[in-house]
């Protein structure tokens, strides 16, 4: 008999926890799903009546939320109450790279995962399945298991028939397409030892995912698969970005090259878009983690190999900054630069590890005046990301704009850093009239109609275009 789950609790109402639980609730009306978070302000946003105030922007999210919020989907900061009644608990808290101590700069900081495991051990009352959703270093499940079982607060230790089991169920959603990725996943991966728990989780997914897309394995293989999947995707981005530079030097065109190589079924067309380097909360962190693990096991050559993927990513951002400064006659001091796009990719308001953030900081350091426009990132977030007390002068050099035209007015250059749809259809005629001459376009995503911009007298540099 397959165990029936009635109450799910998810710790962490972030970019992963929020959308994932919404999709589970929408597809499993018989299961009550409580998403809890220590951040009360974030929870209030998830509960806001006006859905445009949800804490994250994700296409399709509003519709899913409105279909099941307060029906069987609830957001709350009362963690203890919901842990007590859950029979399945997802851990979806953030696991950033450690900034100090052992493994600083490489290993993931698991303090919140550990804190979550301790809370679960203390408050869970039922036979409980604990599911790792956060991307975690290999063998974290073992740690969670140990904490759950041996914590002196363990509430289940005197109940022979009740126990904790741990599963790994990594999330492969990509921000910007999260809802679609969750509704039609390429695969669902479940790692674990306990067959009954695996079947219980599988049964939830079977409400909307075909059985042949659900793959079960052991805990370690599941945890490692997530890290390796992200490393391989990031490697493709670094590979194509490295070739963007070669195309520029040799007169080739990276878009045509990407298209031509992507036609080979063995290579495939995805993840071959050039850009200012990969960002987001996962790629860099997961590769650093992989490097840390490889070093730990004495696999120096393997860790050196993956370090290069990160090195190319840094190099790409720096070389873009150099191109901008050099092309604009060697100085950008006091020049107004219109920045189009601040999120780490299109269709999200997430700015974690956004290449725009890094590039904008450097451009401010060079003394330029930035006029930033992003369709979804809030002005507060942009200021939080760029301003700090060590650089008080940056405040006067930063303007957050409400649209393209406002940013372009009086600008010496437009720098496109995120591939938002609207940047593919810029009205170059009106924009060029607003800019100062000589004017520049730096298209780091290779999305603009550069021929139209050139025809209007704008100087154009498009990443990966040698002509
Ligand atoms: C996820 C994954 O969980 C992470 O491992 C992965 O690598 C990146 O994506 P994400 O949902 O994007 O994290 O992170 P974030 O949006 O920061 O959300 C995490 C939430 O957990 C935050 O809202 C934070 O307040 C909450 N949290 C953190 C808790 O509720 N309790 C804690 O103890 C710590
Ligand atoms: C990634 C993984 O794709 C997802 O499976 C995992 O669960 C979390 O990490 P995410 O970071 O949300 O998802 O977005 P993704 O689409 O992978 O993009 C990551 C970065 O690579 C972005 O900065 C994006 O702009 C960049 N990228 C991606 C490119 O520069 N070129 C590409 O062709 C693809």
Short mmCIF file of C-alpha atoms and ligand atoms in Angstrom, two decimals:
data_model
loop_
_atom_site.label_atom_id
_atom_site.label_comp_id
_atom_site.label_asym_id
_atom_site.label_seq_id
_atom_site.Cartn_x
_atom_site.Cartn_y
_atom_site.Cartn_z
CA UNK A 1 0.00 0.00 0.00
CA UNK A 2 1.29 3.47 -0.84
CA UNK A 3 1.30 5.92 2.02
CA UNK A 4 -0.99 8.89 1.45
CA UNK A 5 0.42 12.31 2.23
CA UNK A 6 -2.13 14.80 3.58
CA UNK A 7 -0.02 17.67 4.92
CA UNK A 8 3.08 19.13 3.32
CA UNK A 9 5.22 21.80 4.92
CA UNK A 10 7.98 23.56 2.96
CA UNK A 11 10.65 25.53 4.84
CA UNK A 12 11.77 28.42 2.61
CA UNK A 13 9.38 30.56 0.54
CA UNK A 14 11.97 31.62 -2.02
CA UNK A 15 12.41 31.32 -5.78
CA UNK A 16 12.33 27.53 -5.47
CA UNK A 17 9.99 26.86 -2.51
CA UNK A 18 7.27 29.30 -3.61
CA UNK A 19 6.72 28.17 -7.22
CA UNK A 20 7.34 24.46 -6.47
CA UNK A 21 4.77 24.31 -3.68
CA UNK A 22 2.27 26.34 -5.70
CA UNK A 23 2.44 23.79 -8.51
CA UNK A 24 2.11 20.86 -6.07
CA UNK A 25 -0.92 22.50 -4.40
CA UNK A 26 -2.56 23.31 -7.72
CA UNK A 27 -2.24 19.70 -8.86
CA UNK A 28 -3.03 17.96 -5.58
CA UNK A 29 -6.21 19.54 -4.17
CA UNK A 30 -6.40 16.84 -1.46
CA UNK A 31 -3.06 17.82 0.05
CA UNK A 32 -2.74 20.84 2.33
CA UNK A 33 0.49 22.68 1.52
CA UNK A 34 1.97 25.16 4.02
CA UNK A 35 4.96 27.20 2.93
CA UNK A 36 6.80 28.71 5.88
CA UNK A 37 9.65 31.21 6.12
CA UNK A 38 11.49 33.11 8.84
CA UNK A 39 11.18 36.26 6.77
CA UNK A 40 7.79 37.71 7.75
CA UNK A 41 7.92 40.46 5.18
CA UNK A 42 8.36 37.87 2.43
CA UNK A 43 5.41 35.87 3.74
CA UNK A 44 3.26 39.02 3.78
CA UNK A 45 4.13 39.55 0.13
CA UNK A 46 3.14 35.98 -0.73
CA UNK A 47 -0.18 36.70 1.00
CA UNK A 48 -0.77 40.09 -0.62
CA UNK A 49 -4.19 40.46 -2.15
CA UNK A 50 -2.82 42.33 -5.14
CA UNK A 51 -0.85 39.60 -6.92
CA UNK A 52 1.51 42.12 -8.49
CA UNK A 53 3.12 42.38 -5.04
CA UNK A 54 4.22 38.73 -4.90
CA UNK A 55 7.89 38.64 -3.80
CA UNK A 56 9.09 37.06 -7.03
CA UNK A 57 8.22 37.66 -10.65
CA UNK A 58 7.72 34.49 -12.66
CA UNK A 59 5.47 34.18 -15.74
CA UNK A 60 2.34 32.13 -14.90
CA UNK A 61 2.90 32.29 -11.14
CA UNK A 62 0.05 34.72 -10.40
CA UNK A 63 -2.46 32.46 -12.14
CA UNK A 64 -1.33 29.35 -10.23
CA UNK A 65 -1.36 31.22 -6.90
CA UNK A 66 -4.83 32.60 -7.46
CA UNK A 67 -6.13 29.11 -8.28
CA UNK A 68 -5.17 27.56 -4.93
CA UNK A 69 -3.99 30.11 -2.35
CA UNK A 70 -6.13 29.85 0.79
CA UNK A 71 -7.74 26.72 -0.68
CA UNK A 72 -4.96 24.22 0.00
CA UNK A 73 -1.92 26.50 -0.32
CA UNK A 74 -0.96 28.69 2.62
CA UNK A 75 1.98 30.96 3.36
CA UNK A 76 2.90 31.47 7.01
CA UNK A 77 5.71 32.47 9.34
CA UNK A 78 4.43 30.14 12.06
CA UNK A 79 7.02 27.46 11.36
CA UNK A 80 6.50 25.37 14.51
CA UNK A 81 2.74 25.03 14.04
CA UNK A 82 3.08 23.71 10.51
CA UNK A 83 6.01 21.39 11.26
CA UNK A 84 3.88 19.76 13.93
CA UNK A 85 1.15 18.69 11.53
CA UNK A 86 3.22 17.81 8.44
CA UNK A 87 3.80 14.27 7.21
CA UNK A 88 6.16 15.45 4.48
CA UNK A 89 8.59 18.37 4.92
CA UNK A 90 10.56 19.97 2.10
CA UNK A 91 13.75 21.85 2.96
CA UNK A 92 14.09 24.70 0.48
CA UNK A 93 16.24 27.20 2.31
CA UNK A 94 19.15 28.97 0.68
CA UNK A 95 22.64 27.48 0.80
CA UNK A 96 25.05 30.28 -0.19
CA UNK A 97 28.80 29.88 -0.57
CA UNK A 98 30.59 30.21 2.77
CA UNK A 99 32.28 33.57 3.27
CA UNK A 100 34.44 32.56 6.23
CA UNK A 101 35.80 29.54 8.05
CA UNK A 102 36.69 26.14 6.61
CA UNK A 103 35.97 26.01 2.87
CA UNK A 104 35.34 29.78 2.65
CA UNK A 105 34.75 30.88 -0.95
CA UNK A 106 33.95 27.35 -2.12
CA UNK A 107 31.87 25.19 0.20
CA UNK A 108 28.16 25.79 0.68
CA UNK A 109 27.02 27.18 3.97
CA UNK A 110 24.69 24.60 5.40
CA UNK A 111 23.83 26.40 8.61
CA UNK A 112 20.21 26.96 7.56
CA UNK A 113 19.78 23.38 6.39
CA UNK A 114 21.11 22.18 9.71
CA UNK A 115 18.87 24.60 11.62
CA UNK A 116 15.90 23.31 9.62
CA UNK A 117 16.79 19.69 10.42
CA UNK A 118 17.03 20.53 14.14
CA UNK A 119 13.63 22.24 14.07
CA UNK A 120 12.08 19.30 12.28
CA UNK A 121 13.55 16.90 14.79
CA UNK A 122 12.17 18.96 17.64
CA UNK A 123 8.68 19.66 16.37
CA UNK A 124 7.59 16.98 13.90
CA UNK A 125 4.97 14.69 15.39
CA UNK A 126 4.06 12.26 12.59
CA UNK A 127 5.95 9.63 10.70
CA UNK A 128 7.85 12.22 8.65
CA UNK A 129 9.44 12.19 5.21
CA UNK A 130 12.04 14.96 4.90
CA UNK A 131 12.77 16.01 1.33
CA UNK A 132 15.90 17.95 0.34
CA UNK A 133 14.95 20.50 -2.31
CA UNK A 134 17.87 22.88 -1.84
CA UNK A 135 20.94 22.11 -3.94
CA UNK A 136 23.29 20.52 -1.48
CA UNK A 137 26.77 19.07 -1.46
CA UNK A 138 26.89 15.34 -1.79
CA UNK A 139 26.17 13.44 1.39
CA UNK A 140 24.18 16.22 3.07
CA UNK A 141 21.26 13.82 3.38
CA UNK A 142 23.47 11.78 5.70
CA UNK A 143 23.98 14.83 7.91
CA UNK A 144 20.27 15.60 7.94
CA UNK A 145 19.55 11.99 8.82
CA UNK A 146 22.01 12.02 11.69
CA UNK A 147 20.61 15.27 13.12
CA UNK A 148 17.04 14.05 12.82
CA UNK A 149 17.73 10.73 14.49
CA UNK A 150 20.26 11.61 17.17
CA UNK A 151 19.21 15.10 18.22
CA UNK A 152 18.27 14.93 21.89
CA UNK A 153 15.07 16.80 21.05
CA UNK A 154 13.97 14.12 18.60
CA UNK A 155 10.24 13.81 19.23
CA UNK A 156 9.90 10.51 17.44
CA UNK A 157 12.63 8.57 19.23
CA UNK A 158 10.23 6.89 21.66
CA UNK A 159 7.72 5.98 18.96
CA UNK A 160 8.57 2.63 17.44
CA UNK A 161 6.09 3.02 14.59
CA UNK A 162 7.09 6.61 13.72
CA UNK A 163 10.36 7.58 12.08
CA UNK A 164 12.14 10.14 9.93
CA UNK A 165 13.23 9.25 6.42
CA UNK A 166 15.23 11.50 4.12
CA UNK A 167 14.84 11.84 0.36
CA UNK A 168 16.74 13.93 -2.15
CA UNK A 169 14.49 15.51 -4.78
CA UNK A 170 16.58 18.19 -6.52
CA UNK A 171 14.82 20.98 -8.36
CA UNK A 172 15.75 21.57 -11.99
CA UNK A 173 13.49 24.57 -12.60
CA UNK A 174 15.01 27.51 -14.34
CA UNK A 175 13.91 30.98 -13.31
CA UNK A 176 11.81 32.76 -15.90
CA UNK A 177 10.32 29.46 -17.07
CA UNK A 178 9.83 27.92 -13.62
CA UNK A 179 6.10 27.25 -13.85
CA UNK A 180 6.41 25.55 -17.19
CA UNK A 181 9.45 23.57 -16.01
CA UNK A 182 7.49 22.41 -12.96
CA UNK A 183 4.35 21.55 -14.92
CA UNK A 184 6.22 19.68 -17.66
CA UNK A 185 9.57 18.62 -16.24
CA UNK A 186 12.15 16.78 -18.37
CA UNK A 187 12.53 14.47 -15.40
CA UNK A 188 11.79 14.22 -11.70
CA UNK A 189 14.64 12.75 -9.71
CA UNK A 190 14.09 11.07 -6.36
CA UNK A 191 16.97 9.70 -4.34
CA UNK A 192 16.50 7.64 -1.22
CA UNK A 193 16.80 4.33 0.58
CA UNK A 194 13.27 3.86 1.90
CA UNK A 195 10.98 2.45 -0.80
CA UNK A 196 7.77 3.45 0.97
CA UNK A 197 8.85 7.10 1.24
CA UNK A 198 10.02 7.18 -2.38
CA UNK A 199 6.63 5.83 -3.48
CA UNK A 200 4.79 8.42 -1.38
CA UNK A 201 6.66 11.27 -3.07
CA UNK A 202 6.30 9.63 -6.47
CA UNK A 203 2.54 9.43 -5.96
CA UNK A 204 2.39 13.21 -5.51
CA UNK A 205 4.21 13.84 -8.81
CA UNK A 206 2.09 11.26 -10.63
CA UNK A 207 -0.83 13.68 -10.30
CA UNK A 208 0.59 15.58 -13.26
CA UNK A 209 3.88 13.99 -14.40
CA UNK A 210 4.11 10.85 -16.58
CA UNK A 211 5.60 7.85 -14.78
CA UNK A 212 8.40 7.36 -17.28
CA UNK A 213 9.74 10.82 -16.40
CA UNK A 214 10.24 9.92 -12.76
CA UNK A 215 13.61 8.41 -12.03
CA UNK A 216 14.59 6.97 -8.69
CA UNK A 217 18.10 6.31 -7.45
CA UNK A 218 20.17 6.35 -4.27
CA UNK A 219 20.64 9.53 -2.23
CA UNK A 220 24.22 10.31 -3.27
CA UNK A 221 23.63 9.84 -6.98
CA UNK A 222 20.63 12.14 -6.80
CA UNK A 223 22.48 14.89 -4.94
CA UNK A 224 25.46 14.66 -7.27
CA UNK A 225 23.28 14.66 -10.42
CA UNK A 226 21.99 18.12 -9.56
CA UNK A 227 25.48 19.57 -9.13
CA UNK A 228 26.73 17.95 -12.31
CA UNK A 229 23.72 19.06 -14.38
CA UNK A 230 24.33 22.67 -13.38
CA UNK A 231 28.07 22.37 -13.98
CA UNK A 232 27.51 21.03 -17.51
CA UNK A 233 25.01 23.77 -18.35
CA UNK A 234 27.39 26.44 -17.06
CA UNK A 235 30.22 24.84 -19.03
CA UNK A 236 28.21 25.25 -22.25
CA UNK A 237 27.73 28.95 -21.53
CA UNK A 238 31.45 29.42 -20.84
CA UNK A 239 32.32 27.47 -23.98
CA UNK A 240 30.16 29.60 -26.27
CA UNK A 241 31.32 32.78 -24.53
CA UNK A 242 34.95 31.81 -25.10
CA UNK A 243 34.17 31.42 -28.80
CA UNK A 244 32.45 34.82 -28.89
CA UNK A 245 35.89 36.37 -28.44
CA UNK A 246 37.36 34.21 -31.21
CA UNK A 247 34.56 35.26 -33.57
CA UNK A 248 35.21 38.91 -32.87
CA UNK A 249 38.92 38.54 -33.63
CA UNK A 250 38.44 36.53 -36.80
CA UNK A 251 35.42 38.20 -38.40
CA UNK A 252 32.89 35.43 -37.80
CA UNK A 253 29.40 35.81 -36.36
CA UNK A 254 28.65 33.87 -33.17
CA UNK A 255 24.90 33.72 -33.77
CA UNK A 256 25.36 31.86 -37.03
CA UNK A 257 28.05 29.68 -35.46
CA UNK A 258 25.73 28.77 -32.55
CA UNK A 259 22.92 27.98 -34.95
CA UNK A 260 25.13 25.87 -37.18
CA UNK A 261 26.61 23.77 -34.39
CA UNK A 262 23.26 23.46 -32.60
CA UNK A 263 21.80 21.68 -35.63
CA UNK A 264 23.94 18.67 -34.74
CA UNK A 265 21.65 16.48 -32.65
CA UNK A 266 24.61 15.36 -30.56
CA UNK A 267 25.27 18.97 -29.53
CA UNK A 268 21.71 20.37 -29.50
CA UNK A 269 20.59 23.98 -29.73
CA UNK A 270 20.11 24.88 -26.06
CA UNK A 271 22.46 26.89 -23.89
CA UNK A 272 24.44 28.24 -26.80
CA UNK A 273 23.46 31.89 -26.42
CA UNK A 274 26.33 34.26 -25.83
CA UNK A 275 26.10 36.75 -23.03
CA UNK A 276 27.94 38.68 -20.34
CA UNK A 277 28.50 35.48 -18.34
CA UNK A 278 26.18 33.25 -16.38
CA UNK A 279 24.57 34.53 -13.21
CA UNK A 280 21.87 33.31 -10.87
CA UNK A 281 22.03 31.67 -7.49
CA UNK A 282 23.10 28.23 -8.68
CA UNK A 283 25.79 27.91 -11.34
CA UNK A 284 28.73 29.58 -9.61
CA UNK A 285 27.82 28.22 -6.20
CA UNK A 286 27.39 24.67 -7.47
CA UNK A 287 30.66 24.64 -9.41
CA UNK A 288 32.51 26.02 -6.39
CA UNK A 289 30.95 23.22 -4.41
CA UNK A 290 32.04 20.66 -6.95
CA UNK A 291 35.58 22.07 -6.85
CA UNK A 292 35.57 21.82 -3.06
CA UNK A 293 34.38 18.22 -3.13
CA UNK A 294 36.93 17.22 -5.79
CA UNK A 295 39.76 18.80 -3.80
CA UNK A 296 38.53 17.01 -0.71
CA UNK A 297 38.81 13.69 -2.53
CA UNK A 298 42.24 14.57 -3.97
CA UNK A 299 40.94 15.07 -7.54
CA UNK A 300 43.02 18.16 -8.31
CA UNK A 301 42.85 17.82 -12.11
CA UNK A 302 39.08 17.58 -12.03
CA UNK A 303 38.74 20.63 -9.82
CA UNK A 304 41.20 22.60 -12.02
CA UNK A 305 39.09 21.71 -15.05
CA UNK A 306 35.89 23.12 -13.50
CA UNK A 307 37.71 26.17 -12.13
CA UNK A 308 38.36 27.16 -15.76
CA UNK A 309 34.61 27.33 -16.43
CA UNK A 310 34.37 29.94 -13.67
CA UNK A 311 37.49 31.75 -14.87
CA UNK A 312 36.06 32.22 -18.37
CA UNK A 313 32.88 33.59 -16.81
CA UNK A 314 34.82 36.26 -14.91
CA UNK A 315 36.98 37.01 -17.93
CA UNK A 316 33.91 37.57 -20.11
CA UNK A 317 32.52 40.22 -17.76
CA UNK A 318 35.86 42.00 -17.53
CA UNK A 319 36.49 41.95 -21.25
CA UNK A 320 33.09 43.57 -21.86
CA UNK A 321 33.98 46.39 -19.47
CA UNK A 322 37.32 46.88 -21.27
CA UNK A 323 35.58 46.97 -24.67
CA UNK A 324 33.19 49.65 -23.44
CA UNK A 325 35.92 51.87 -22.02
CA UNK A 326 38.26 51.41 -24.98
CA UNK A 327 35.60 51.99 -27.61
CA UNK A 328 34.41 55.16 -25.86
CA UNK A 329 37.80 56.81 -26.43
CA UNK A 330 39.46 55.34 -23.35
CA UNK A 331 37.32 57.08 -20.75
CA UNK A 332 33.78 56.91 -19.51
CA UNK A 333 34.17 59.43 -16.69
CA UNK A 334 31.03 61.59 -16.51
CA UNK A 335 29.53 59.85 -19.53
CA UNK A 336 25.90 58.79 -19.22
CA UNK A 337 25.47 55.08 -19.86
CA UNK A 338 21.96 53.68 -20.26
CA UNK A 339 21.87 50.15 -18.86
CA UNK A 340 19.13 48.00 -20.36
CA UNK A 341 18.50 45.03 -18.05
CA UNK A 342 19.62 44.32 -14.49
CA UNK A 343 18.24 40.84 -13.67
CA UNK A 344 20.54 37.85 -14.26
CA UNK A 345 18.35 36.69 -17.17
CA UNK A 346 15.05 37.67 -18.77
CA UNK A 347 11.63 37.05 -17.14
CA UNK A 348 12.77 37.19 -13.54
CA UNK A 349 13.32 39.93 -10.97
CA UNK A 350 16.20 37.95 -9.43
CA UNK A 351 19.55 39.75 -9.39
CA UNK A 352 21.65 37.17 -7.52
CA UNK A 353 25.09 36.91 -9.21
CA UNK A 354 23.72 39.00 -12.07
CA UNK A 355 26.51 39.95 -14.48
CA UNK A 356 24.79 43.37 -14.71
CA UNK A 357 25.52 43.95 -11.05
CA UNK A 358 29.24 43.28 -11.50
CA UNK A 359 29.52 45.29 -14.71
CA UNK A 360 27.56 48.27 -13.31
CA UNK A 361 29.73 48.39 -10.20
CA UNK A 362 32.87 48.55 -12.34
CA UNK A 363 31.36 51.21 -14.61
CA UNK A 364 30.55 53.32 -11.54
CA UNK A 365 34.12 52.84 -10.35
CA UNK A 366 35.26 54.28 -13.70
CA UNK A 367 33.28 57.45 -12.91
CA UNK A 368 30.42 57.03 -15.36
CA UNK A 369 26.82 58.03 -14.69
CA UNK A 370 24.42 55.10 -14.94
CA UNK A 371 20.77 55.30 -15.99
CA UNK A 372 19.41 51.82 -15.33
CA UNK A 373 16.18 50.42 -16.69
CA UNK A 374 14.88 46.92 -15.99
CA UNK A 375 11.25 45.90 -16.63
CA UNK A 376 10.90 43.92 -13.37
CA UNK A 377 13.70 44.60 -10.88
CA UNK A 378 12.60 47.19 -8.29
CA UNK A 379 14.56 50.45 -7.83
CA UNK A 380 15.11 49.45 -4.17
CA UNK A 381 16.77 46.20 -5.23
CA UNK A 382 19.06 47.93 -7.75
CA UNK A 383 20.15 50.44 -5.10
CA UNK A 384 20.69 47.67 -2.55
CA UNK A 385 22.87 45.80 -5.05
CA UNK A 386 24.98 48.75 -6.17
CA UNK A 387 25.32 51.22 -3.34
CA UNK A 388 27.42 50.84 -0.23
CA UNK A 389 28.90 53.19 2.34
CA UNK A 390 32.46 52.79 1.02
CA UNK A 391 31.49 54.47 -2.25
CA UNK A 392 29.20 57.37 -1.23
CA UNK A 393 29.74 59.20 -4.53
CA UNK A 394 27.99 56.39 -6.48
CA UNK A 395 24.63 57.60 -5.17
CA UNK A 396 24.87 60.77 -7.28
CA UNK A 397 25.89 58.79 -10.34
CA UNK A 398 22.99 56.36 -10.26
CA UNK A 399 19.57 56.97 -11.77
CA UNK A 400 16.88 54.30 -11.93
CA UNK A 401 14.58 54.83 -14.90
CA UNK A 402 11.01 53.77 -15.60
CA UNK A 403 11.46 52.97 -19.28
CA UNK A 404 13.91 52.77 -22.17
CA UNK A 405 13.39 56.36 -23.31
CA UNK A 406 14.00 57.88 -19.91
CA UNK A 407 17.29 55.98 -19.62
CA UNK A 408 18.39 56.79 -23.18
CA UNK A 409 17.75 60.53 -22.90
CA UNK A 410 21.13 62.27 -23.07
CA UNK A 411 22.98 58.93 -23.00
CA UNK A 412 26.32 58.45 -24.73
CA UNK A 413 25.80 54.69 -24.89
CA UNK A 414 23.21 51.99 -24.39
CA UNK A 415 24.48 48.76 -22.87
CA UNK A 416 22.12 45.80 -23.18
CA UNK A 417 22.86 43.32 -20.39
CA UNK A 418 19.69 41.20 -20.12
CA UNK A 419 17.80 39.62 -23.01
CA UNK A 420 14.31 40.97 -22.16
CA UNK A 421 11.91 40.56 -25.10
CA UNK A 422 11.39 44.34 -25.41
CA UNK A 423 15.09 44.85 -26.19
CA UNK A 424 14.65 42.81 -29.36
CA UNK A 425 12.23 45.44 -30.67
CA UNK A 426 13.75 48.74 -29.62
CA UNK A 427 12.45 51.69 -31.63
CA UNK A 428 15.91 52.79 -32.68
CA UNK A 429 14.69 55.85 -34.56
CA UNK A 430 13.17 57.50 -31.49
CA UNK A 431 15.90 56.24 -29.18
CA UNK A 432 18.74 57.53 -31.36
CA UNK A 433 17.16 60.99 -31.40
CA UNK A 434 17.33 61.09 -27.61
CA UNK A 435 21.02 60.14 -27.35
CA UNK A 436 24.14 62.29 -27.43
CA UNK A 437 26.45 62.00 -30.42
CA UNK A 438 28.59 60.12 -31.08
CA UNK A 439 26.37 57.41 -29.65
CA UNK A 440 27.12 53.77 -28.92
CA UNK A 441 25.24 50.51 -28.56
CA UNK A 442 26.92 47.63 -26.72
CA UNK A 443 24.75 44.56 -27.17
CA UNK A 444 26.12 41.88 -24.84
CA UNK A 445 23.23 39.46 -25.47
CA UNK A 446 23.25 39.71 -29.21
CA UNK A 447 19.50 40.41 -29.30
CA UNK A 448 19.16 43.90 -30.81
CA UNK A 449 18.50 44.85 -34.38
CA UNK A 450 22.03 46.16 -34.83
CA UNK A 451 21.58 46.83 -38.55
CA UNK A 452 18.81 49.34 -37.86
CA UNK A 453 20.84 50.98 -35.10
CA UNK A 454 23.90 51.21 -37.38
CA UNK A 455 21.83 52.71 -40.20
CA UNK A 456 20.84 55.53 -37.83
CA UNK A 457 24.48 56.37 -37.18
CA UNK A 458 24.89 54.59 -33.85
CA UNK A 459 28.30 52.91 -33.34
CA UNK A 460 27.60 49.28 -32.59
CA UNK A 461 29.55 46.58 -30.75
CA UNK A 462 27.68 43.30 -30.57
CA UNK A 463 29.22 40.47 -28.57
CA UNK A 464 30.61 37.77 -30.83
CA UNK A 465 30.23 39.75 -34.08
CA UNK A 466 33.52 40.19 -35.91
CA UNK A 467 32.17 42.44 -38.63
C1 LIG B 1 17.10 27.74 -3.74
C2 LIG B 1 17.72 26.51 -3.15
O1 LIG B 1 17.04 26.14 -2.04
C3 LIG B 1 19.19 26.68 -3.10
O2 LIG B 1 19.85 25.62 -2.54
C4 LIG B 1 19.59 26.81 -4.50
O3 LIG B 1 20.90 26.63 -4.74
C5 LIG B 1 19.11 28.14 -4.94
O4 LIG B 1 17.75 28.09 -4.94
P1 LIG B 1 16.02 29.94 -3.43
O5 LIG B 1 14.61 29.50 -3.23
O6 LIG B 1 16.39 30.47 -4.76
O7 LIG B 1 17.00 28.79 -2.99
O8 LIG B 1 16.53 30.91 -2.31
P2 LIG B 1 15.80 32.13 -1.67
O9 LIG B 1 14.92 32.80 -2.66
O10 LIG B 1 16.85 32.90 -0.98
O11 LIG B 1 14.82 31.44 -0.59
C6 LIG B 1 15.20 30.80 0.55
C7 LIG B 1 14.23 31.19 1.66
O12 LIG B 1 14.50 30.40 2.82
C8 LIG B 1 14.31 32.65 2.09
O13 LIG B 1 13.05 33.27 1.91
C9 LIG B 1 14.72 32.59 3.56
O14 LIG B 1 14.12 33.61 4.36
C10 LIG B 1 14.22 31.21 3.95
N1 LIG B 1 14.86 30.64 5.14
C11 LIG B 1 16.22 30.62 5.25
C12 LIG B 1 14.07 30.13 6.18
O15 LIG B 1 12.85 30.18 6.10
N2 LIG B 1 14.70 29.56 7.27
C13 LIG B 1 16.03 29.54 7.40
O16 LIG B 1 16.53 29.04 8.40
C14 LIG B 1 16.82 30.09 6.35
C1 LIG B 2 19.76 26.96 -13.48
C2 LIG B 2 19.47 25.59 -14.12
O1 LIG B 2 19.15 25.78 -15.51
C3 LIG B 2 18.32 24.92 -13.40
O2 LIG B 2 18.11 23.61 -13.92
C4 LIG B 2 18.65 24.82 -11.92
O3 LIG B 2 17.58 24.27 -11.21
C5 LIG B 2 18.99 26.19 -11.35
O4 LIG B 2 20.04 26.79 -12.10
P1 LIG B 2 18.69 29.38 -13.60
O5 LIG B 2 19.95 29.82 -12.93
O6 LIG B 2 17.39 29.80 -13.04
O7 LIG B 2 18.63 27.79 -13.67
O8 LIG B 2 18.70 29.89 -15.12
P2 LIG B 2 19.42 29.39 -16.47
O9 LIG B 2 18.44 29.53 -17.56
O10 LIG B 2 20.08 28.11 -16.32
O11 LIG B 2 20.51 30.54 -16.72
C6 LIG B 2 21.65 30.69 -15.90
C7 LIG B 2 22.53 31.78 -16.44
O12 LIG B 2 23.14 31.39 -17.67
C8 LIG B 2 21.80 33.10 -16.74
O13 LIG B 2 22.59 34.18 -16.34
C9 LIG B 2 21.63 33.08 -18.23
O14 LIG B 2 21.51 34.35 -18.80
C10 LIG B 2 22.90 32.37 -18.67
N1 LIG B 2 22.77 31.73 -19.98
C11 LIG B 2 21.94 30.67 -20.13
C12 LIG B 2 23.51 32.21 -21.06
O15 LIG B 2 24.27 33.17 -20.94
N2 LIG B 2 23.37 31.57 -22.27
C13 LIG B 2 22.54 30.51 -22.45
O16 LIG B 2 22.48 29.99 -23.59
C14 LIG B 2 21.80 30.05 -21.36
#
